[in-house]
Amino acid sequence: MSVNLMIKFPDRLLEMNACCDRNDFARLSQLAHWLNGTAGTAGFDHFTIPAIRLERYAKAGSENAVREALNIVVGLAQLIQSPIESVDKPRAATAK
């Protein structure tokens, strides 16, 4: 994951949730557009389609669809672990 995405993504994800909560779909569509471009460039193509959908639904002002699309983005984000976090956390011992 690119350093730019690693640094900005947690805050941007929080901002996306806040935008969704206050129905600020204009800003949410900008953030979804950022995610689409940045994640795709960094090789995280699994964010591309959800980000495109989120941007499209936000531009249309479709609240339920926006929430569903954002939930998918959040779910994907929870699957990603920072390499920094991996180094900082001790690994569990494996049984032999």
JSON list of N, CA and C in Angstrom, two decimals, residues 15-87:
[
{"chain": "A", "resi": 15, "resn": "GLU", "atom": "N", "xyz": [-13.81, 10.39, 7.90]},
{"chain": "A", "resi": 15, "resn": "GLU", "atom": "CA", "xyz": [-14.50, 11.50, 7.25]},
{"chain": "A", "resi": 15, "resn": "GLU", "atom": "C", "xyz": [-15.65, 11.00, 6.37]},
{"chain": "A", "resi": 16, "resn": "MET", "atom": "N", "xyz": [-15.43, 9.90, 5.67]},
{"chain": "A", "resi": 16, "resn": "MET", "atom": "CA", "xyz": [-16.50, 9.31, 4.85]},
{"chain": "A", "resi": 16, "resn": "MET", "atom": "C", "xyz": [-17.70, 8.95, 5.71]},
{"chain": "A", "resi": 17, "resn": "ASN", "atom": "N", "xyz": [-17.44, 8.33, 6.85]},
{"chain": "A", "resi": 17, "resn": "ASN", "atom": "CA", "xyz": [-18.54, 7.97, 7.75]},
{"chain": "A", "resi": 17, "resn": "ASN", "atom": "C", "xyz": [-19.26, 9.21, 8.27]},
{"chain": "A", "resi": 18, "resn": "ALA", "atom": "N", "xyz": [-18.50, 10.24, 8.61]},
{"chain": "A", "resi": 18, "resn": "ALA", "atom": "CA", "xyz": [-19.11, 11.48, 9.10]},
{"chain": "A", "resi": 18, "resn": "ALA", "atom": "C", "xyz": [-19.95, 12.13, 8.00]},
{"chain": "A", "resi": 19, "resn": "CYS", "atom": "N", "xyz": [-19.44, 12.14, 6.78]},
{"chain": "A", "resi": 19, "resn": "CYS", "atom": "CA", "xyz": [-20.19, 12.70, 5.65]},
{"chain": "A", "resi": 19, "resn": "CYS", "atom": "C", "xyz": [-21.49, 11.93, 5.44]},
{"chain": "A", "resi": 20, "resn": "CYS", "atom": "N", "xyz": [-21.41, 10.63, 5.55]},
{"chain": "A", "resi": 20, "resn": "CYS", "atom": "CA", "xyz": [-22.60, 9.80, 5.38]},
{"chain": "A", "resi": 20, "resn": "CYS", "atom": "C", "xyz": [-23.62, 10.12, 6.47]},
{"chain": "A", "resi": 21, "resn": "ASP", "atom": "N", "xyz": [-23.15, 10.25, 7.70]},
{"chain": "A", "resi": 21, "resn": "ASP", "atom": "CA", "xyz": [-24.05, 10.54, 8.83]},
{"chain": "A", "resi": 21, "resn": "ASP", "atom": "C", "xyz": [-24.77, 11.88, 8.68]},
{"chain": "A", "resi": 22, "resn": "ARG", "atom": "N", "xyz": [-24.08, 12.85, 8.08]},
{"chain": "A", "resi": 22, "resn": "ARG", "atom": "CA", "xyz": [-24.71, 14.18, 7.93]},
{"chain": "A", "resi": 22, "resn": "ARG", "atom": "C", "xyz": [-25.24, 14.43, 6.52]},
{"chain": "A", "resi": 23, "resn": "ASN", "atom": "N", "xyz": [-25.27, 13.35, 5.72]},
{"chain": "A", "resi": 23, "resn": "ASN", "atom": "CA", "xyz": [-25.77, 13.43, 4.34]},
{"chain": "A", "resi": 23, "resn": "ASN", "atom": "C", "xyz": [-25.02, 14.46, 3.49]},
{"chain": "A", "resi": 24, "resn": "ASP", "atom": "N", "xyz": [-23.73, 14.57, 3.71]},
{"chain": "A", "resi": 24, "resn": "ASP", "atom": "CA", "xyz": [-22.88, 15.45, 2.90]},
{"chain": "A", "resi": 24, "resn": "ASP", "atom": "C", "xyz": [-22.36, 14.63, 1.72]},
{"chain": "A", "resi": 25, "resn": "PHE", "atom": "N", "xyz": [-23.25, 14.38, 0.78]},
{"chain": "A", "resi": 25, "resn": "PHE", "atom": "CA", "xyz": [-22.93, 13.50, -0.32]},
{"chain": "A", "resi": 25, "resn": "PHE", "atom": "C", "xyz": [-21.96, 14.12, -1.32]},
{"chain": "A", "resi": 26, "resn": "ALA", "atom": "N", "xyz": [-21.91, 15.45, -1.38]},
{"chain": "A", "resi": 26, "resn": "ALA", "atom": "CA", "xyz": [-20.95, 16.11, -2.27]},
{"chain": "A", "resi": 26, "resn": "ALA", "atom": "C", "xyz": [-19.52, 15.80, -1.83]},
{"chain": "A", "resi": 27, "resn": "ARG", "atom": "N", "xyz": [-19.25, 15.98, -0.56]},
{"chain": "A", "resi": 27, "resn": "ARG", "atom": "CA", "xyz": [-17.90, 15.70, -0.04]},
{"chain": "A", "resi": 27, "resn": "ARG", "atom": "C", "xyz": [-17.62, 14.19, -0.09]},
{"chain": "A", "resi": 28, "resn": "LEU", "atom": "N", "xyz": [-18.62, 13.39, 0.21]},
{"chain": "A", "resi": 28, "resn": "LEU", "atom": "CA", "xyz": [-18.45, 11.94, 0.18]},
{"chain": "A", "resi": 28, "resn": "LEU", "atom": "C", "xyz": [-18.08, 11.46, -1.23]},
{"chain": "A", "resi": 29, "resn": "SER", "atom": "N", "xyz": [-18.69, 12.06, -2.24]},
{"chain": "A", "resi": 29, "resn": "SER", "atom": "CA", "xyz": [-18.34, 11.65, -3.61]},
{"chain": "A", "resi": 29, "resn": "SER", "atom": "C", "xyz": [-16.90, 12.02, -3.92]},
{"chain": "A", "resi": 30, "resn": "GLN", "atom": "N", "xyz": [-16.41, 13.15, -3.41]},
{"chain": "A", "resi": 30, "resn": "GLN", "atom": "CA", "xyz": [-15.01, 13.53, -3.61]},
{"chain": "A", "resi": 30, "resn": "GLN", "atom": "C", "xyz": [-14.07, 12.53, -2.93]},
{"chain": "A", "resi": 31, "resn": "LEU", "atom": "N", "xyz": [-14.43, 12.13, -1.72]},
{"chain": "A", "resi": 31, "resn": "LEU", "atom": "CA", "xyz": [-13.60, 11.17, -1.00]},
{"chain": "A", "resi": 31, "resn": "LEU", "atom": "C", "xyz": [-13.60, 9.80, -1.67]},
{"chain": "A", "resi": 32, "resn": "ALA", "atom": "N", "xyz": [-14.75, 9.40, -2.19]},
{"chain": "A", "resi": 32, "resn": "ALA", "atom": "CA", "xyz": [-14.83, 8.12, -2.91]},
{"chain": "A", "resi": 32, "resn": "ALA", "atom": "C", "xyz": [-13.99, 8.18, -4.19]},
{"chain": "A", "resi": 33, "resn": "HIS", "atom": "N", "xyz": [-14.00, 9.32, -4.85]},
{"chain": "A", "resi": 33, "resn": "HIS", "atom": "CA", "xyz": [-13.18, 9.51, -6.05]},
{"chain": "A", "resi": 33, "resn": "HIS", "atom": "C", "xyz": [-11.70, 9.41, -5.69]},
{"chain": "A", "resi": 34, "resn": "TRP", "atom": "N", "xyz": [-11.32, 10.04, -4.59]},
{"chain": "A", "resi": 34, "resn": "TRP", "atom": "CA", "xyz": [-9.93, 9.94, -4.11]},
{"chain": "A", "resi": 34, "resn": "TRP", "atom": "C", "xyz": [-9.56, 8.49, -3.85]},
{"chain": "A", "resi": 35, "resn": "LEU", "atom": "N", "xyz": [-10.44, 7.76, -3.17]},
{"chain": "A", "resi": 35, "resn": "LEU", "atom": "CA", "xyz": [-10.16, 6.36, -2.85]},
{"chain": "A", "resi": 35, "resn": "LEU", "atom": "C", "xyz": [-9.99, 5.53, -4.12]},
{"chain": "A", "resi": 36, "resn": "ASN", "atom": "N", "xyz": [-10.87, 5.73, -5.07]},
{"chain": "A", "resi": 36, "resn": "ASN", "atom": "CA", "xyz": [-10.80, 5.00, -6.33]},
{"chain": "A", "resi": 36, "resn": "ASN", "atom": "C", "xyz": [-9.43, 5.21, -6.98]},
{"chain": "A", "resi": 37, "resn": "GLY", "atom": "N", "xyz": [-9.02, 6.44, -7.12]},
{"chain": "A", "resi": 37, "resn": "GLY", "atom": "CA", "xyz": [-7.74, 6.73, -7.78]},
{"chain": "A", "resi": 37, "resn": "GLY", "atom": "C", "xyz": [-6.53, 6.29, -6.99]},
{"chain": "A", "resi": 38, "resn": "THR", "atom": "N", "xyz": [-6.52, 6.59, -5.72]},
{"chain": "A", "resi": 38, "resn": "THR", "atom": "CA", "xyz": [-5.35, 6.31, -4.89]},
{"chain": "A", "resi": 38, "resn": "THR", "atom": "C", "xyz": [-5.18, 4.81, -4.65]},
{"chain": "A", "resi": 39, "resn": "ALA", "atom": "N", "xyz": [-6.26, 4.14, -4.31]},
{"chain": "A", "resi": 39, "resn": "ALA", "atom": "CA", "xyz": [-6.17, 2.69, -4.05]},
{"chain": "A", "resi": 39, "resn": "ALA", "atom": "C", "xyz": [-5.82, 1.94, -5.34]},
{"chain": "A", "resi": 40, "resn": "GLY", "atom": "N", "xyz": [-6.43, 2.35, -6.44]},
{"chain": "A", "resi": 40, "resn": "GLY", "atom": "CA", "xyz": [-6.13, 1.70, -7.71]},
{"chain": "A", "resi": 40, "resn": "GLY", "atom": "C", "xyz": [-4.67, 1.87, -8.10]},
{"chain": "A", "resi": 41, "resn": "THR", "atom": "N", "xyz": [-4.14, 3.06, -7.91]},
{"chain": "A", "resi": 41, "resn": "THR", "atom": "CA", "xyz": [-2.74, 3.34, -8.23]},
{"chain": "A", "resi": 41, "resn": "THR", "atom": "C", "xyz": [-1.80, 2.55, -7.33]},
{"chain": "A", "resi": 42, "resn": "ALA", "atom": "N", "xyz": [-2.21, 2.34, -6.08]},
{"chain": "A", "resi": 42, "resn": "ALA", "atom": "CA", "xyz": [-1.38, 1.62, -5.11]},
{"chain": "A", "resi": 42, "resn": "ALA", "atom": "C", "xyz": [-1.49, 0.11, -5.27]},
{"chain": "A", "resi": 43, "resn": "GLY", "atom": "N", "xyz": [-2.34, -0.35, -6.19]},
{"chain": "A", "resi": 43, "resn": "GLY", "atom": "CA", "xyz": [-2.47, -1.78, -6.41]},
{"chain": "A", "resi": 43, "resn": "GLY", "atom": "C", "xyz": [-3.57, -2.45, -5.60]},
{"chain": "A", "resi": 44, "resn": "PHE", "atom": "N", "xyz": [-4.39, -1.67, -4.95]},
{"chain": "A", "resi": 44, "resn": "PHE", "atom": "CA", "xyz": [-5.50, -2.21, -4.17]},
{"chain": "A", "resi": 44, "resn": "PHE", "atom": "C", "xyz": [-6.78, -2.10, -4.97]},
{"chain": "A", "resi": 45, "resn": "ASP", "atom": "N", "xyz": [-6.80, -2.88, -6.04]},
{"chain": "A", "resi": 45, "resn": "ASP", "atom": "CA", "xyz": [-7.90, -2.82, -6.99]},
{"chain": "A", "resi": 45, "resn": "ASP", "atom": "C", "xyz": [-9.24, -3.25, -6.40]},
{"chain": "A", "resi": 46, "resn": "HIS", "atom": "N", "xyz": [-9.21, -4.01, -5.31]},
{"chain": "A", "resi": 46, "resn": "HIS", "atom": "CA", "xyz": [-10.47, -4.44, -4.71]},
{"chain": "A", "resi": 46, "resn": "HIS", "atom": "C", "xyz": [-11.29, -3.27, -4.16]},
{"chain": "A", "resi": 47, "resn": "PHE", "atom": "N", "xyz": [-10.67, -2.10, -4.02]},
{"chain": "A", "resi": 47, "resn": "PHE", "atom": "CA", "xyz": [-11.42, -0.91, -3.61]},
{"chain": "A", "resi": 47, "resn": "PHE", "atom": "C", "xyz": [-12.04, -0.16, -4.79]},
{"chain": "A", "resi": 48, "resn": "THR", "atom": "N", "xyz": [-11.60, -0.46, -5.99]},
{"chain": "A", "resi": 48, "resn": "THR", "atom": "CA", "xyz": [-11.99, 0.32, -7.15]},
{"chain": "A", "resi": 48, "resn": "THR", "atom": "C", "xyz": [-13.50, 0.31, -7.40]},
{"chain": "A", "resi": 49, "resn": "ILE", "atom": "N", "xyz": [-14.09, -0.85, -7.56]},
{"chain": "A", "resi": 49, "resn": "ILE", "atom": "CA", "xyz": [-15.52, -0.93, -7.85]},
{"chain": "A", "resi": 49, "resn": "ILE", "atom": "C", "xyz": [-16.36, -0.39, -6.69]},
{"chain": "A", "resi": 50, "resn": "PRO", "atom": "N", "xyz": [-16.08, -0.77, -5.43]},
{"chain": "A", "resi": 50, "resn": "PRO", "atom": "CA", "xyz": [-16.86, -0.18, -4.34]},
{"chain": "A", "resi": 50, "resn": "PRO", "atom": "C", "xyz": [-16.74, 1.35, -4.28]},
{"chain": "A", "resi": 51, "resn": "ALA", "atom": "N", "xyz": [-15.55, 1.88, -4.56]},
{"chain": "A", "resi": 51, "resn": "ALA", "atom": "CA", "xyz": [-15.38, 3.33, -4.54]},
{"chain": "A", "resi": 51, "resn": "ALA", "atom": "C", "xyz": [-16.14, 4.00, -5.68]},
{"chain": "A", "resi": 52, "resn": "ILE", "atom": "N", "xyz": [-16.13, 3.37, -6.85]},
{"chain": "A", "resi": 52, "resn": "ILE", "atom": "CA", "xyz": [-16.89, 3.91, -7.98]},
{"chain": "A", "resi": 52, "resn": "ILE", "atom": "C", "xyz": [-18.38, 3.93, -7.65]},
{"chain": "A", "resi": 53, "resn": "ARG", "atom": "N", "xyz": [-18.85, 2.85, -7.07]},
{"chain": "A", "resi": 53, "resn": "ARG", "atom": "CA", "xyz": [-20.28, 2.78, -6.69]},
{"chain": "A", "resi": 53, "resn": "ARG", "atom": "C", "xyz": [-20.61, 3.81, -5.62]},
{"chain": "A", "resi": 54, "resn": "LEU", "atom": "N", "xyz": [-19.74, 3.93, -4.63]},
{"chain": "A", "resi": 54, "resn": "LEU", "atom": "CA", "xyz": [-19.97, 4.91, -3.57]},
{"chain": "A", "resi": 54, "resn": "LEU", "atom": "C", "xyz": [-20.03, 6.32, -4.16]},
{"chain": "A", "resi": 55, "resn": "GLU", "atom": "N", "xyz": [-19.13, 6.63, -5.05]},
{"chain": "A", "resi": 55, "resn": "GLU", "atom": "CA", "xyz": [-19.14, 7.95, -5.68]},
{"chain": "A", "resi": 55, "resn": "GLU", "atom": "C", "xyz": [-20.43, 8.17, -6.47]},
{"chain": "A", "resi": 56, "resn": "ARG", "atom": "N", "xyz": [-20.82, 7.18, -7.24]},
{"chain": "A", "resi": 56, "resn": "ARG", "atom": "CA", "xyz": [-22.03, 7.28, -8.05]},
{"chain": "A", "resi": 56, "resn": "ARG", "atom": "C", "xyz": [-23.28, 7.47, -7.17]},
{"chain": "A", "resi": 57, "resn": "TYR", "atom": "N", "xyz": [-23.39, 6.68, -6.13]},
{"chain": "A", "resi": 57, "resn": "TYR", "atom": "CA", "xyz": [-24.56, 6.77, -5.24]},
{"chain": "A", "resi": 57, "resn": "TYR", "atom": "C", "xyz": [-24.58, 8.10, -4.49]},
{"chain": "A", "resi": 58, "resn": "ALA", "atom": "N", "xyz": [-23.39, 8.56, -4.08]},
{"chain": "A", "resi": 58, "resn": "ALA", "atom": "CA", "xyz": [-23.31, 9.85, -3.38]},
{"chain": "A", "resi": 58, "resn": "ALA", "atom": "C", "xyz": [-23.74, 10.98, -4.30]},
{"chain": "A", "resi": 59, "resn": "LYS", "atom": "N", "xyz": [-23.29, 10.94, -5.56]},
{"chain": "A", "resi": 59, "resn": "LYS", "atom": "CA", "xyz": [-23.70, 11.98, -6.52]},
{"chain": "A", "resi": 59, "resn": "LYS", "atom": "C", "xyz": [-25.19, 11.95, -6.77]},
{"chain": "A", "resi": 60, "resn": "ALA", "atom": "N", "xyz": [-25.79, 10.76, -6.70]},
{"chain": "A", "resi": 60, "resn": "ALA", "atom": "CA", "xyz": [-27.24, 10.63, -6.91]},
{"chain": "A", "resi": 60, "resn": "ALA", "atom": "C", "xyz": [-28.03, 10.95, -5.64]},
{"chain": "A", "resi": 61, "resn": "GLY", "atom": "N", "xyz": [-27.34, 11.05, -4.51]},
{"chain": "A", "resi": 61, "resn": "GLY", "atom": "CA", "xyz": [-28.02, 11.34, -3.25]},
{"chain": "A", "resi": 61, "resn": "GLY", "atom": "C", "xyz": [-28.85, 10.17, -2.73]},
{"chain": "A", "resi": 62, "resn": "SER", "atom": "N", "xyz": [-28.46, 8.97, -3.10]},
{"chain": "A", "resi": 62, "resn": "SER", "atom": "CA", "xyz": [-29.18, 7.76, -2.71]},
{"chain": "A", "resi": 62, "resn": "SER", "atom": "C", "xyz": [-28.67, 7.27, -1.35]},
{"chain": "A", "resi": 63, "resn": "GLU", "atom": "N", "xyz": [-29.33, 7.71, -0.30]},
{"chain": "A", "resi": 63, "resn": "GLU", "atom": "CA", "xyz": [-28.85, 7.48, 1.07]},
{"chain": "A", "resi": 63, "resn": "GLU", "atom": "C", "xyz": [-28.65, 6.00, 1.39]},
{"chain": "A", "resi": 64, "resn": "ASN", "atom": "N", "xyz": [-29.63, 5.16, 1.12]},
{"chain": "A", "resi": 64, "resn": "ASN", "atom": "CA", "xyz": [-29.50, 3.74, 1.45]},
{"chain": "A", "resi": 64, "resn": "ASN", "atom": "C", "xyz": [-28.37, 3.07, 0.67]},
{"chain": "A", "resi": 65, "resn": "ALA", "atom": "N", "xyz": [-28.27, 3.39, -0.62]},
{"chain": "A", "resi": 65, "resn": "ALA", "atom": "CA", "xyz": [-27.21, 2.82, -1.44]},
{"chain": "A", "resi": 65, "resn": "ALA", "atom": "C", "xyz": [-25.84, 3.32, -0.97]},
{"chain": "A", "resi": 66, "resn": "VAL", "atom": "N", "xyz": [-25.77, 4.58, -0.57]},
{"chain": "A", "resi": 66, "resn": "VAL", "atom": "CA", "xyz": [-24.51, 5.13, -0.05]},
{"chain": "A", "resi": 66, "resn": "VAL", "atom": "C", "xyz": [-24.08, 4.37, 1.18]},
{"chain": "A", "resi": 67, "resn": "ARG", "atom": "N", "xyz": [-25.00, 4.14, 2.09]},
{"chain": "A", "resi": 67, "resn": "ARG", "atom": "CA", "xyz": [-24.66, 3.43, 3.33]},
{"chain": "A", "resi": 67, "resn": "ARG", "atom": "C", "xyz": [-24.18, 2.01, 3.04]},
{"chain": "A", "resi": 68, "resn": "GLU", "atom": "N", "xyz": [-24.85, 1.33, 2.13]},
{"chain": "A", "resi": 68, "resn": "GLU", "atom": "CA", "xyz": [-24.45, -0.04, 1.78]},
{"chain": "A", "resi": 68, "resn": "GLU", "atom": "C", "xyz": [-23.05, -0.05, 1.15]},
{"chain": "A", "resi": 69, "resn": "ALA", "atom": "N", "xyz": [-22.81, 0.88, 0.23]},
{"chain": "A", "resi": 69, "resn": "ALA", "atom": "CA", "xyz": [-21.51, 0.95, -0.44]},
{"chain": "A", "resi": 69, "resn": "ALA", "atom": "C", "xyz": [-20.41, 1.30, 0.56]},
{"chain": "A", "resi": 70, "resn": "LEU", "atom": "N", "xyz": [-20.70, 2.21, 1.46]},
{"chain": "A", "resi": 70, "resn": "LEU", "atom": "CA", "xyz": [-19.70, 2.59, 2.46]},
{"chain": "A", "resi": 70, "resn": "LEU", "atom": "C", "xyz": [-19.42, 1.43, 3.40]},
{"chain": "A", "resi": 71, "resn": "ASN", "atom": "N", "xyz": [-20.43, 0.66, 3.74]},
{"chain": "A", "resi": 71, "resn": "ASN", "atom": "CA", "xyz": [-20.21, -0.52, 4.58]},
{"chain": "A", "resi": 71, "resn": "ASN", "atom": "C", "xyz": [-19.26, -1.52, 3.91]},
{"chain": "A", "resi": 72, "resn": "ILE", "atom": "N", "xyz": [-19.36, -1.63, 2.60]},
{"chain": "A", "resi": 72, "resn": "ILE", "atom": "CA", "xyz": [-18.45, -2.52, 1.87]},
{"chain": "A", "resi": 72, "resn": "ILE", "atom": "C", "xyz": [-17.02, -1.99, 1.94]},
{"chain": "A", "resi": 73, "resn": "VAL", "atom": "N", "xyz": [-16.86, -0.69, 1.74]},
{"chain": "A", "resi": 73, "resn": "VAL", "atom": "CA", "xyz": [-15.53, -0.08, 1.83]},
{"chain": "A", "resi": 73, "resn": "VAL", "atom": "C", "xyz": [-14.94, -0.27, 3.22]},
{"chain": "A", "resi": 74, "resn": "VAL", "atom": "N", "xyz": [-15.76, -0.05, 4.24]},
{"chain": "A", "resi": 74, "resn": "VAL", "atom": "CA", "xyz": [-15.29, -0.23, 5.63]},
{"chain": "A", "resi": 74, "resn": "VAL", "atom": "C", "xyz": [-14.89, -1.68, 5.87]},
{"chain": "A", "resi": 75, "resn": "GLY", "atom": "N", "xyz": [-15.69, -2.60, 5.38]},
{"chain": "A", "resi": 75, "resn": "GLY", "atom": "CA", "xyz": [-15.36, -4.01, 5.54]},
{"chain": "A", "resi": 75, "resn": "GLY", "atom": "C", "xyz": [-14.04, -4.38, 4.88]},
{"chain": "A", "resi": 76, "resn": "LEU", "atom": "N", "xyz": [-13.81, -3.87, 3.68]},
{"chain": "A", "resi": 76, "resn": "LEU", "atom": "CA", "xyz": [-12.54, -4.12, 3.00]},
{"chain": "A", "resi": 76, "resn": "LEU", "atom": "C", "xyz": [-11.38, -3.51, 3.78]},
{"chain": "A", "resi": 77, "resn": "ALA", "atom": "N", "xyz": [-11.59, -2.32, 4.30]},
{"chain": "A", "resi": 77, "resn": "ALA", "atom": "CA", "xyz": [-10.54, -1.63, 5.05]},
{"chain": "A", "resi": 77, "resn": "ALA", "atom": "C", "xyz": [-10.16, -2.42, 6.30]},
{"chain": "A", "resi": 78, "resn": "GLN", "atom": "N", "xyz": [-11.12, -3.08, 6.90]},
{"chain": "A", "resi": 78, "resn": "GLN", "atom": "CA", "xyz": [-10.83, -3.86, 8.11]},
{"chain": "A", "resi": 78, "resn": "GLN", "atom": "C", "xyz": [-9.99, -5.09, 7.81]},
{"chain": "A", "resi": 79, "resn": "LEU", "atom": "N", "xyz": [-9.94, -5.50, 6.56]},
{"chain": "A", "resi": 79, "resn": "LEU", "atom": "CA", "xyz": [-9.14, -6.66, 6.17]},
{"chain": "A", "resi": 79, "resn": "LEU", "atom": "C", "xyz": [-7.67, -6.32, 5.95]},
{"chain": "A", "resi": 80, "resn": "ILE", "atom": "N", "xyz": [-7.38, -5.03, 5.88]},
{"chain": "A", "resi": 80, "resn": "ILE", "atom": "CA", "xyz": [-6.02, -4.58, 5.60]},
{"chain": "A", "resi": 80, "resn": "ILE", "atom": "C", "xyz": [-5.28, -4.35, 6.91]},
{"chain": "A", "resi": 81, "resn": "GLN", "atom": "N", "xyz": [-4.06, -4.85, 6.98]},
{"chain": "A", "resi": 81, "resn": "GLN", "atom": "CA", "xyz": [-3.22, -4.62, 8.14]},
{"chain": "A", "resi": 81, "resn": "GLN", "atom": "C", "xyz": [-1.98, -3.88, 7.68]},
{"chain": "A", "resi": 82, "resn": "SER", "atom": "N", "xyz": [-1.67, -2.85, 8.35]},
{"chain": "A", "resi": 82, "resn": "SER", "atom": "CA", "xyz": [-0.48, -2.07, 8.02]},
{"chain": "A", "resi": 82, "resn": "SER", "atom": "C", "xyz": [0.77, -2.88, 8.25]},
{"chain": "A", "resi": 83, "resn": "PRO", "atom": "N", "xyz": [1.75, -2.78, 7.34]},
{"chain": "A", "resi": 83, "resn": "PRO", "atom": "CA", "xyz": [3.03, -3.45, 7.57]},
{"chain": "A", "resi": 83, "resn": "PRO", "atom": "C", "xyz": [3.69, -2.96, 8.86]},
{"chain": "A", "resi": 84, "resn": "ILE", "atom": "N", "xyz": [3.46, -1.72, 9.21]},
{"chain": "A", "resi": 84, "resn": "ILE", "atom": "CA", "xyz": [4.02, -1.15, 10.44]},
{"chain": "A", "resi": 84, "resn": "ILE", "atom": "C", "xyz": [3.40, -1.86, 11.64]},
{"chain": "A", "resi": 85, "resn": "GLU", "atom": "N", "xyz": [2.07, -2.08, 11.60]},
{"chain": "A", "resi": 85, "resn": "GLU", "atom": "CA", "xyz": [1.41, -2.78, 12.69]},
{"chain": "A", "resi": 85, "resn": "GLU", "atom": "C", "xyz": [1.95, -4.20, 12.80]},
{"chain": "A", "resi": 86, "resn": "SER", "atom": "N", "xyz": [2.24, -4.84, 11.69]},
{"chain": "A", "resi": 86, "resn": "SER", "atom": "CA", "xyz": [2.75, -6.20, 11.69]},
{"chain": "A", "resi": 86, "resn": "SER", "atom": "C", "xyz": [4.11, -6.28, 12.39]},
{"chain": "A", "resi": 87, "resn": "VAL", "atom": "N", "xyz": [4.94, -5.28, 12.17]},
{"chain": "A", "resi": 87, "resn": "VAL", "atom": "CA", "xyz": [6.26, -5.27, 12.79]},
{"chain": "A", "resi": 87, "resn": "VAL", "atom": "C", "xyz": [6.15, -5.00, 14.28]}
]
